[in-house]
Coordinates of C-alpha atoms and ligand atoms in Angstrom, one line a residue:
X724 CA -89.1 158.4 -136.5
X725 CA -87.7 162.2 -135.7
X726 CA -90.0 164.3 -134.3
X727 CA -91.5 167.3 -135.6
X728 CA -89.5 169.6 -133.2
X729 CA -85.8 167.7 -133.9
X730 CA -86.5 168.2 -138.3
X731 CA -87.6 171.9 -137.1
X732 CA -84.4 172.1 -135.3
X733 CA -82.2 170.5 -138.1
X734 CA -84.0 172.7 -140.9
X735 CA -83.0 175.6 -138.5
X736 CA -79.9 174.9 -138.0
X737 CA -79.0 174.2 -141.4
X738 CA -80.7 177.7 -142.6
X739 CA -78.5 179.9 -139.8
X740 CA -75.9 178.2 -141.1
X741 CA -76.5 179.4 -144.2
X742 CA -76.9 183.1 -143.1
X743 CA -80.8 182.1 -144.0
X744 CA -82.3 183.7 -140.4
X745 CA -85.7 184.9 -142.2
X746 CA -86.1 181.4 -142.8
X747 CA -84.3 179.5 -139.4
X748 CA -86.5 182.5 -137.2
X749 CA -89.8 181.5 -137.7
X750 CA -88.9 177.6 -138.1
X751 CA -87.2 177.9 -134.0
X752 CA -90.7 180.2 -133.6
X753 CA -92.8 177.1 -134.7
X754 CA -90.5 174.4 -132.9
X755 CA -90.8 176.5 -129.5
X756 CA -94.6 176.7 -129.3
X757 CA -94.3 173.1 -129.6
X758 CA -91.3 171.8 -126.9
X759 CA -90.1 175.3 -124.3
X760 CA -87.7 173.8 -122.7
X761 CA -86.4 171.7 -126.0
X762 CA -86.2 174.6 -128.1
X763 CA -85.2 177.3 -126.2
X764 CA -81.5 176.8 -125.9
X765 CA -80.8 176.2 -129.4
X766 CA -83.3 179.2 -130.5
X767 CA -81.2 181.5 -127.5
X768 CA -77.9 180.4 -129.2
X769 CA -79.6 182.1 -132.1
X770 CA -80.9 185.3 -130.8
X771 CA -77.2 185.9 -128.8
X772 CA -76.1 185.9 -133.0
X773 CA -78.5 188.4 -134.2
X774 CA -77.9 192.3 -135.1
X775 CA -81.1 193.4 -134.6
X776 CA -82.8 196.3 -136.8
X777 CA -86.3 196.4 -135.8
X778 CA -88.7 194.4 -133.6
X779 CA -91.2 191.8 -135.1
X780 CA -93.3 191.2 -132.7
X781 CA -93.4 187.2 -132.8
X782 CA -89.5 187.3 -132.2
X783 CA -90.4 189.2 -129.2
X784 CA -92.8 187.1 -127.3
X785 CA -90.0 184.2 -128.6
X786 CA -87.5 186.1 -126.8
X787 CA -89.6 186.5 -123.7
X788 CA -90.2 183.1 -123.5
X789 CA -86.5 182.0 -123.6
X790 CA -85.9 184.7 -121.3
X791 CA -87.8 182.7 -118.7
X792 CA -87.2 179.0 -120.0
X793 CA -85.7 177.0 -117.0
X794 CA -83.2 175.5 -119.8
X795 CA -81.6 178.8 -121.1
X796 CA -79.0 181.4 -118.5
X797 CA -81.3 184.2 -119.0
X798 CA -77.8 186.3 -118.7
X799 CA -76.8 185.1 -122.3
X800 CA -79.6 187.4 -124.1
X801 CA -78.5 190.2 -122.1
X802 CA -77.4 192.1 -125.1
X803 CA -80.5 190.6 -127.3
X804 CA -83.1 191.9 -125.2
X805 CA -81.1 195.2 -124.5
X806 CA -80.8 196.0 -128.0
X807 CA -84.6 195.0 -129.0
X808 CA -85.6 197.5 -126.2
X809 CA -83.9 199.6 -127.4
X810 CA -85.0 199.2 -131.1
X811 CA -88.0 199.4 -129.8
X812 CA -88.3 202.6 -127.7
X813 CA -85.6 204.6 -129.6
X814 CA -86.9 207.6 -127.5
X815 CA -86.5 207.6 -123.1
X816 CA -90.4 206.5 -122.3
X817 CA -91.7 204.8 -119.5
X818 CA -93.3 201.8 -120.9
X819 CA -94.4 198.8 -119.6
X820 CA -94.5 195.4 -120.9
X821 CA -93.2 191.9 -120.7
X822 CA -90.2 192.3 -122.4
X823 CA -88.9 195.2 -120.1
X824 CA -90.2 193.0 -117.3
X825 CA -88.0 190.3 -118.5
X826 CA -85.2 192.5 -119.4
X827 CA -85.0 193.9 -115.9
X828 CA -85.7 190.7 -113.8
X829 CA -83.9 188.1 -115.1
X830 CA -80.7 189.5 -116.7
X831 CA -78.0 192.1 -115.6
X832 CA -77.7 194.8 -118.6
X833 CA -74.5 194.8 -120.1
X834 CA -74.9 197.2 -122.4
X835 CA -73.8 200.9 -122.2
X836 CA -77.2 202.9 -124.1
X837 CA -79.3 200.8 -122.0
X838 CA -77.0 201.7 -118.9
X839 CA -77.7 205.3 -120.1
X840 CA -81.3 204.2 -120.1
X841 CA -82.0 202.9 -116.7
X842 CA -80.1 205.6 -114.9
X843 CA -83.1 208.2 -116.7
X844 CA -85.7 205.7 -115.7
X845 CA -84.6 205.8 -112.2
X846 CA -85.1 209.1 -112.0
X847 CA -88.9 209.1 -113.4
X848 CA -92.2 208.7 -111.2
X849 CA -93.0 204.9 -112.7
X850 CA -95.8 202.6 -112.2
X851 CA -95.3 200.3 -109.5
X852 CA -94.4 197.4 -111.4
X853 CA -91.9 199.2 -113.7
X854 CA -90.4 200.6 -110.6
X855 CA -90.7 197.2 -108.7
X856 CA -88.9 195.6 -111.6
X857 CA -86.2 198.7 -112.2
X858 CA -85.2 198.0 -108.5
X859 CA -84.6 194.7 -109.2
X860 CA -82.4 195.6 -112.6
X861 CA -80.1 198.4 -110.0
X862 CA -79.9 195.3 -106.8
X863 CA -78.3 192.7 -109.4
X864 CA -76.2 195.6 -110.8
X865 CA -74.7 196.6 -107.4
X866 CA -76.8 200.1 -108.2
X867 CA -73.3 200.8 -110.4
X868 CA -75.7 203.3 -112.4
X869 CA -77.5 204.8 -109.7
X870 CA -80.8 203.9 -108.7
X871 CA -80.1 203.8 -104.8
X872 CA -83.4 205.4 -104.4
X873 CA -85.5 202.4 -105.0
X874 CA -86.6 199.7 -102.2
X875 CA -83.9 196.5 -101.9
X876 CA -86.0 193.7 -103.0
X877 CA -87.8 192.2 -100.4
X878 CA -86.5 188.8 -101.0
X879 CA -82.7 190.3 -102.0
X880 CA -83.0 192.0 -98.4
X881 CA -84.1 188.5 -97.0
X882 CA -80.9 186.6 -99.1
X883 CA -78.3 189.5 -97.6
X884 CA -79.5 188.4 -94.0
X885 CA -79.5 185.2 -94.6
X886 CA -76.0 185.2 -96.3
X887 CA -75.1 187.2 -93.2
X888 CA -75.8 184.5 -91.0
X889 CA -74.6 181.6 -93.2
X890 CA -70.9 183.5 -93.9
X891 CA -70.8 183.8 -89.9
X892 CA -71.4 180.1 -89.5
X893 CA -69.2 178.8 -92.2
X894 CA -67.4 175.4 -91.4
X895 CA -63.2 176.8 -91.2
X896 CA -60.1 174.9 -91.9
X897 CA -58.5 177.2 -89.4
X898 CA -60.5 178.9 -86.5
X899 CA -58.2 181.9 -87.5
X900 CA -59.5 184.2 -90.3
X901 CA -55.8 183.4 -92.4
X902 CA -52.8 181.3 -90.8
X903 CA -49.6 181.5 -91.5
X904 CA -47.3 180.0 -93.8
X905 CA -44.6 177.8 -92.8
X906 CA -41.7 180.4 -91.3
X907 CA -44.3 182.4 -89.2
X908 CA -45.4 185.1 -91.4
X909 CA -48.3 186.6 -91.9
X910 CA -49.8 185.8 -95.5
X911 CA -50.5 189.5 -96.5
X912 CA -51.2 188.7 -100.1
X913 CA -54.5 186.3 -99.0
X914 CA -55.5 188.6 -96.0
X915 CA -56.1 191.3 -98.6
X916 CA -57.4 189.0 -101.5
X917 CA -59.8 187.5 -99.1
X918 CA -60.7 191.2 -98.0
X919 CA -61.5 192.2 -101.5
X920 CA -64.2 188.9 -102.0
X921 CA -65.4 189.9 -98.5
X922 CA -66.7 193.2 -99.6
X923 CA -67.0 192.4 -103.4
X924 CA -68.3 188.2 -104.1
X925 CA -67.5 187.5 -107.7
X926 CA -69.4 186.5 -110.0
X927 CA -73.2 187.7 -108.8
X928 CA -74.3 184.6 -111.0
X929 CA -78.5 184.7 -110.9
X930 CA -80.1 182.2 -112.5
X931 CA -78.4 179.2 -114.1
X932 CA -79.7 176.9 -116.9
X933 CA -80.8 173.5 -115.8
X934 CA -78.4 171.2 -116.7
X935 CA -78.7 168.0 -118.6
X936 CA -76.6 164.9 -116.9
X937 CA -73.4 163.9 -117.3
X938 CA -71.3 161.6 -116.2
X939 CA -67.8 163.6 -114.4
X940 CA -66.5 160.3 -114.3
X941 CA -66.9 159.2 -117.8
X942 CA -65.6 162.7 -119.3
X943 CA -62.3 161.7 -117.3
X944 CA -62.7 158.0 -118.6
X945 CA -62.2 159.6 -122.0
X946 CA -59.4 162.6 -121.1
X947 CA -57.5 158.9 -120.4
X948 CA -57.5 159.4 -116.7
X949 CA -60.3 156.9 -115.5
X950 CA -61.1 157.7 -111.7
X951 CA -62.6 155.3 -108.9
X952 CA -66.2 156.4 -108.2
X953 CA -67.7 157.5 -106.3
X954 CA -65.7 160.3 -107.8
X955 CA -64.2 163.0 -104.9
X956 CA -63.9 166.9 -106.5
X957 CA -62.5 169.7 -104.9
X958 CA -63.5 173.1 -106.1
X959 CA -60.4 175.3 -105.1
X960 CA -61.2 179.0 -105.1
X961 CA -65.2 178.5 -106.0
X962 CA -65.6 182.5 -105.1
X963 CA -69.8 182.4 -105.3
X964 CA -70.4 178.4 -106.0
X965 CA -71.2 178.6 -109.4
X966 CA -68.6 176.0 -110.4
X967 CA -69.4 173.3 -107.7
X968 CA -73.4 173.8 -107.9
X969 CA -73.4 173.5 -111.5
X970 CA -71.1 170.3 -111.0
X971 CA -73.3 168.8 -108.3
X972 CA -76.6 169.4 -110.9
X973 CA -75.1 168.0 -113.7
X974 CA -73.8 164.7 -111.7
X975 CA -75.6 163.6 -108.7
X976 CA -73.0 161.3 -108.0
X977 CA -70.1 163.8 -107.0
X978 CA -68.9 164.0 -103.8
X979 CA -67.8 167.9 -103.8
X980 CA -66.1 170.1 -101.5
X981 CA -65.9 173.6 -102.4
X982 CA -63.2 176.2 -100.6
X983 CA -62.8 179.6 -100.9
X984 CA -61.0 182.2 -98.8
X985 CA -64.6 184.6 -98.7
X986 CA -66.7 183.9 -96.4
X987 CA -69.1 186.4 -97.8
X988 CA -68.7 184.5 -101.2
X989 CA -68.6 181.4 -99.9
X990 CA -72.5 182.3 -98.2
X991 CA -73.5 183.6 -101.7
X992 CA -73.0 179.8 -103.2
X993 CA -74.9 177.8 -99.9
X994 CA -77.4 180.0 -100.0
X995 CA -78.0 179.7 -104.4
X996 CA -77.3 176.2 -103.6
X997 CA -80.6 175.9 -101.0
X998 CA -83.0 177.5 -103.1
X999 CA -81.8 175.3 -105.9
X1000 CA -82.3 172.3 -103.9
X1001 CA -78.4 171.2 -104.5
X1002 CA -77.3 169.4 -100.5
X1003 CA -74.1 167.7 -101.8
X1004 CA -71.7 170.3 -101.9
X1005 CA -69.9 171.1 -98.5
X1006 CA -68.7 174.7 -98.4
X1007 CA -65.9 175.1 -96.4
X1008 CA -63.7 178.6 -95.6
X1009 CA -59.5 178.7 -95.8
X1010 CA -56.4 179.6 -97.9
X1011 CA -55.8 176.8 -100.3
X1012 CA -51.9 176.7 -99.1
X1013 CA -53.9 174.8 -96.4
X1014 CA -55.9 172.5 -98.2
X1015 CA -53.9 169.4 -96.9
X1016 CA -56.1 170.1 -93.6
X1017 CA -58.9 168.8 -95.1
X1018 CA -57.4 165.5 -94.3
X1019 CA -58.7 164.4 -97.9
X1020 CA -57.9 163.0 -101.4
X1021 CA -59.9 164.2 -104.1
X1022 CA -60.2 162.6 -108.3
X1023 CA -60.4 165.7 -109.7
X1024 CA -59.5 169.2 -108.2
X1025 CA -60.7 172.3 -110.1
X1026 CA -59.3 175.6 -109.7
X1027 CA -60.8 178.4 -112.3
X1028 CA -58.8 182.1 -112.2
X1029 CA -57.6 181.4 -108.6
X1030 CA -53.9 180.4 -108.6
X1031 CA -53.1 183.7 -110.4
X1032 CA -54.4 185.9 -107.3
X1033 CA -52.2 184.2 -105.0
X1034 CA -48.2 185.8 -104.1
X1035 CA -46.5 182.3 -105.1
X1036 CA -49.1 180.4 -107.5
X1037 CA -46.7 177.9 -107.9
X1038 CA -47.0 177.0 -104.0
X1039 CA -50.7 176.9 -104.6
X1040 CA -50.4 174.5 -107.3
X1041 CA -48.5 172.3 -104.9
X1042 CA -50.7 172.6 -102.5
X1043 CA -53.5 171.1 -104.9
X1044 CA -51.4 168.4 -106.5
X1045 CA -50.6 166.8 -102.8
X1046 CA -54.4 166.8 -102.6
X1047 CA -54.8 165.0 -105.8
X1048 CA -55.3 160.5 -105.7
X1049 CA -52.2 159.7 -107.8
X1050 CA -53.4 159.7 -111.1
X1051 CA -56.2 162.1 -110.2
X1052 CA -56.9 165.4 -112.5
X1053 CA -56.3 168.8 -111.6
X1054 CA -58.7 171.6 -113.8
X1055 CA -56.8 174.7 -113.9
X1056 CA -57.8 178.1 -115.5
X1057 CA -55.1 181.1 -115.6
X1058 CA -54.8 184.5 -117.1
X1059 CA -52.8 185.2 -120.8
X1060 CA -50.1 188.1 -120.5
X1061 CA -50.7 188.9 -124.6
X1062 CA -54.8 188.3 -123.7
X1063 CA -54.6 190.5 -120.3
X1064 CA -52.2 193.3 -122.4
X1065 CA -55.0 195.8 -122.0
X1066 CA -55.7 195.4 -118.6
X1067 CA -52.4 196.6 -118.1
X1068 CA -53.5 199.9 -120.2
X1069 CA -56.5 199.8 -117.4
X1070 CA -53.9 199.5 -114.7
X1071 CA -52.1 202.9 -115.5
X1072 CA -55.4 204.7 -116.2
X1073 CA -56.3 203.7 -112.4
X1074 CA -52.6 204.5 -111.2
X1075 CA -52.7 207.7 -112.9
X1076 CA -55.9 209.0 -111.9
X1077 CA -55.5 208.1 -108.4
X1078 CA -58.9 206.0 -108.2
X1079 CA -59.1 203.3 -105.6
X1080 CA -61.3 200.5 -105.5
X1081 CA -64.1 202.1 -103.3
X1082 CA -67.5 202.1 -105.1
X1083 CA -66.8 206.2 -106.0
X1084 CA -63.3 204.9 -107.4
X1085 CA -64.7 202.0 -109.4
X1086 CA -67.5 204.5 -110.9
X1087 CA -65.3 207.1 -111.4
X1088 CA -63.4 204.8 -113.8
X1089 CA -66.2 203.6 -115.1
X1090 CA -67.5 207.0 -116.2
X1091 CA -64.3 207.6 -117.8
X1092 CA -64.2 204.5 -119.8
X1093 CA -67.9 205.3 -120.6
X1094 CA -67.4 208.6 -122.6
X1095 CA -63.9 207.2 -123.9
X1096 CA -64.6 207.2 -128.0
X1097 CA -65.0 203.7 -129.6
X1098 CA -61.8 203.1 -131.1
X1099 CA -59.7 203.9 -127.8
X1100 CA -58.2 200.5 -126.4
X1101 CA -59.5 200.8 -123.0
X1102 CA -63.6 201.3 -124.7
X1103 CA -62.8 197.2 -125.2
X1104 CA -63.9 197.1 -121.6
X1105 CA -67.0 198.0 -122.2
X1106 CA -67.9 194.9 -124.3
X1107 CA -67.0 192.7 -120.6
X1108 CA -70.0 191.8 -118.5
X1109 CA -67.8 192.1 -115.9
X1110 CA -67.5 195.6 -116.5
X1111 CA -71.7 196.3 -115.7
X1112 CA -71.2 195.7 -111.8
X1113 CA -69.6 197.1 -109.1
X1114 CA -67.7 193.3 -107.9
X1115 CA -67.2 192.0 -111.8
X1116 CA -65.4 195.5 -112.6
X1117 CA -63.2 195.3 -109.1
X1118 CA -62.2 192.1 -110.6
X1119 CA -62.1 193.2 -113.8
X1120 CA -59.4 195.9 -113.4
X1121 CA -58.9 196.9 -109.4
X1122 CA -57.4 193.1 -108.7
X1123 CA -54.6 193.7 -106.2
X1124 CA -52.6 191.0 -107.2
X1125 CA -52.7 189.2 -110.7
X1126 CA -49.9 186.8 -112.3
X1127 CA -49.9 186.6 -116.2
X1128 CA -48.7 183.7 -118.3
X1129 CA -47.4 182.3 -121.2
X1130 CA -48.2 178.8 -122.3
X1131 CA -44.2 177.1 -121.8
X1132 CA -44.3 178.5 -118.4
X1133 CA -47.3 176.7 -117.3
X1134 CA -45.5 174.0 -118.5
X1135 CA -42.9 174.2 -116.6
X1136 CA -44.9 175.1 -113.4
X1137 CA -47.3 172.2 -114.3
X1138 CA -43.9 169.4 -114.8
X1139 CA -42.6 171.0 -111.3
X1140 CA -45.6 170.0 -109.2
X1141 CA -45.5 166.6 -110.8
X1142 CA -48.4 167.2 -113.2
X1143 CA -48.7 165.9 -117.2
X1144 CA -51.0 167.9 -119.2
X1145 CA -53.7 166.0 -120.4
X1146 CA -55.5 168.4 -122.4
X1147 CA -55.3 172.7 -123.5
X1148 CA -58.9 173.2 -123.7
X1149 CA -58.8 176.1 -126.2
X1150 CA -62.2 176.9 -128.2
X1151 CA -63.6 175.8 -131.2
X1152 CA -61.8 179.0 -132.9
X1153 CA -58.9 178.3 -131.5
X1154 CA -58.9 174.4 -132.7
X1155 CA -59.5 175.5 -136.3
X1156 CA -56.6 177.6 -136.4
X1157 CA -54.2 174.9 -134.6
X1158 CA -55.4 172.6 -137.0
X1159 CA -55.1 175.2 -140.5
X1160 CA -51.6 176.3 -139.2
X1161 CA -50.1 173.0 -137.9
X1162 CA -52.0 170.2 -140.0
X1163 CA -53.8 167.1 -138.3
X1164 CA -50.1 165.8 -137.5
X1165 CA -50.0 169.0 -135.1
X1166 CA -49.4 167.4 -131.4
X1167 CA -52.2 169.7 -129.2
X1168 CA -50.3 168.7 -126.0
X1169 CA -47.2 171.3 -127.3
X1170 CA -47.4 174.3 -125.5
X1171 CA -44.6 175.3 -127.8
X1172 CA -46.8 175.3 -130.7
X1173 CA -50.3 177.0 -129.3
X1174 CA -47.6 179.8 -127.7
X1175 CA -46.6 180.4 -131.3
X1176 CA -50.3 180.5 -132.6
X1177 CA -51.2 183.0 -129.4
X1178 CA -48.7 185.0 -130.7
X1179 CA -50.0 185.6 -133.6
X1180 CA -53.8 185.9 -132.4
X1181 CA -53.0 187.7 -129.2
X1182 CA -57.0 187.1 -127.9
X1183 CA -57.3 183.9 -128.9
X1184 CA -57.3 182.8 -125.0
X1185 CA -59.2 186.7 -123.9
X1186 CA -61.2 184.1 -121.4
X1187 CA -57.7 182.2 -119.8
X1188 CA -55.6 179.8 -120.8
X1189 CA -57.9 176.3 -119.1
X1190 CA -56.1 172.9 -119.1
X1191 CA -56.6 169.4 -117.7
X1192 CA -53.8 167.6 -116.2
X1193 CA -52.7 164.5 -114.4
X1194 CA -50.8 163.9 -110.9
X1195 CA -47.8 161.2 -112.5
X1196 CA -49.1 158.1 -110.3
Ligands
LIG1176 C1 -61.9 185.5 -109.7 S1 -62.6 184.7 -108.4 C2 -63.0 183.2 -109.2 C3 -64.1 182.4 -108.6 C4 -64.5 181.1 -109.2 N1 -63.5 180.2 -109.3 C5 -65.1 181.4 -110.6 O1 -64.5 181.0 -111.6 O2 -66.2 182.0 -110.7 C6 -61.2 184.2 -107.4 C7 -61.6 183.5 -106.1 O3 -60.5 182.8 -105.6 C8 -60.4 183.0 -104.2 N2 -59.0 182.8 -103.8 C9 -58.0 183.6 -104.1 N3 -56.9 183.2 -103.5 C10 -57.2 182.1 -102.7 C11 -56.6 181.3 -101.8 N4 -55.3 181.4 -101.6 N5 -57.3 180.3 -101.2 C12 -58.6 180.1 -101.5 N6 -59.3 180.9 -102.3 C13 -58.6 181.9 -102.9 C14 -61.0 184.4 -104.0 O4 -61.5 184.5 -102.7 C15 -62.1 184.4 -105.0 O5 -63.3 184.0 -104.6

């Protein structure tokens, strides 16, 4: 027989769907007091959905409770709770309660009026725990809109020493900080790529949602590239260790080595990996043009937004195909040109006002961007959550090297280090609108024919292009 909590859940469901959120609301409100951790996803997906107009007081105390739920990224409600403070307090006040609490100590604000809102609170005598909980809020956001004058965190000042000591410790492939590539020179392109993660780890992730288990192996099993277990991954480019922790929670089983050029990054991940009790993932510190010094082949190699930051990407791509079991899977994510096309118009602003990518160069661009009126092209960046720190908006827009793609050209880089596609893994959007323009006959493996859909929904891949493929055995 269902339980109570999964016909809540349906009847929810079924009501949002509908457009019915009077009615799905206080069904998720009734399911929640009932199963927390259950509930709280689904009723999250929800609240990330909602254009708030005022601020019922039972959808607050919901919100705080998803806010903390271990199963929910308290990051995804960002906007939610930003909005229903600011509902709520339509004036600057200092007020204390649990949502502003929650707000300021589990998420990073990614919204502009409340940006506006915790610079003037910053600069008000507050209660200790407001102020306690503000200097939190301007830690996570790299102090990118001010707040400099409150106390680091005791434990962020204890997690900066200790990633001190773990970067300086970091197992190398190479005892030199970069090698060389094969005729002796020196790899400028990684020496200042690596330089920029040094000063700038990307992404400042905070506090993932638990995960529920999967089986790596048996996803592959069904992509139609079965794998021997126990199952071998490499995380190529894992920048702050989100990738490989969240792979290590959600299968046990893995085996996972995870390489970055950043040290500094690289310290960011072991250290969120201790104090979330993950051991199996070995961090270690190189160029991936080296990865063939790890002496290793690996089932599945993963590589999100990396390849594009190097000089050649196509010699990186080589590089992780001869680590790759014959038959094993490569996980690749790169940039769109037609996505990235405003980036560009970023570029020149940057160019033509001279800003570097110092933290007084990054604000000053961010200031400008922040007074820009809503329908200019660059205000778009405003809607990134990149854009709300200091690191996401280096990477954002300062990124001294980035390639851009179109689909038949990853393609052809994919077929020249002896790689099939398996899969494009496009979004549910993008799906519908493959399968309205090109029928169920459509073949999804034809680059040919998503290029000519990207062309004509230019964002369809704003997020990057991400594809599974296979090493030709
Ligand atoms: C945009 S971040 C992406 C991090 C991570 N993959 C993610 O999705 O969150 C790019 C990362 O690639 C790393 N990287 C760039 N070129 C590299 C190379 N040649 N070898 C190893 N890591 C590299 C950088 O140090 C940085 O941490």
């Amino acid at each position: 027989m269902r339980t109570e909590v999964a016909q809540l859940l349906d009847m929810a469901a079924e009501a949002a769907r509908q457009g019915r959120y009077g009615q799905a609301l206080p069904m998720l409100s009734r399911a929640l007091a009932l199963d927390v951790e259950g509930v709280a996803p689904a009723y999250a997906e929800l609240f990330a959905r909602l254009s708030l107009t005022g601020w019922p007081p039972q959808l607050e105390a919901d919100l705080v409770t998803c806010l903390h739920a271990a199963s929910v990224d308290p990051q995804a409600l960002a906007r939610t709770a930003a909005r229903m403070l600011l509902v709520k307090y339509p004036e600057p006040v200092v007020a204390e309660d649990s949502l502003w609490d929650a707000f300021l100590t589990r998420c990073i604000n990614v919204d502009p009026a409340m940006e506006a809102r915790l610079a003037w609170l910053a600069r008000r005598l507050l209660p200790d725990r407001l102020r306690d909980a503000l200097a939190v809020q301007a830690f996570a956001s790299e102090y990118v809109w001010g707040g400099e004058g409150l106390e680091v965190p005791a434990d962020a000042a204890a997690g900066i020493e200790a990633e001190r000591y773990l970067a300086a410790e970091m197992p190398r492939l190479f005892p030199r900080s970069s090698a060389r590539n094969e005729e002796g020179e020196a790899r400028h392109v990684s020496d200042a790529v690596r330089a920029q993660y040094e000063a700038n780890p990307y992404p400042r992730w905070r506090a993932p949602a638990a995960r529920q288990r999967v089986s790596v192996a048996a996803h592959l099993d069904a992509l139609g590239a079965p794998q021997a277990e126990p199952l071998a991954v490499l995380v190529a480019g894992c920048g702050t260790g989100f990738e490989p922790i969240d792979l290590a929670r959600t299968d046990p089983s893995l085996s996972i080595t995870a390489l970055d050029l950043s040290a500094a990054s690289l310290a960011y991940g072991q250290r969120m990996a201790s104090d979330l009790g993950v051991e199996k993932v070995r961090f270690v510190r190189g160029d991936i043009l080296d990865v063939g010094q790890l002496g290793q082949r690996f089932g599945m190699v993963s590589s999100t937004g990396v390849l594009h930051h190097m000089e050649h990407p196509e010699q990186g791509l080589a590089a992780l195909a001869g680590v790759l079991a014959p038959g094993g899977v490569l996980r690749i994510a790169l940039y769109s040109e037609r996505a990235r096309a405003w980036v560009a118009e970023a570029h020149r602003a940057i160019a033509g006002h001279g800003w570097d990518a110092s933290p007084a160069g990054i604000r000053a661009f961010r200031a400008h961007v922040l007074a820009l009126p809503p329908d200019q092209p660059l205000a778009r960046l405003r809607e990134s959550d990149d854009f709300y720190t200091l690191s996401g908006c280096r990477d954002l827009c300062f990124h001294i090297r980035e390639h851009w793609y179109r689909l038949p050209a990853i393609g052809e880089m994919l077929a020249g280090a002896g790689l099939e596609l398996l899969m494009l893994d496009a979004p549910p959007e993008a799906q519908d609108l493959f399968l309205r323009r090109f029928g169920a006959a459509g073949d999804r493996r034809d680059l040919a024919l998503w290029d000519r859909l990207e062309a004509d929904f230019p964002h369809l891949f704003a997020g990057m292009f991400h594809f599974w493929a296979r090493k030709v055995a």
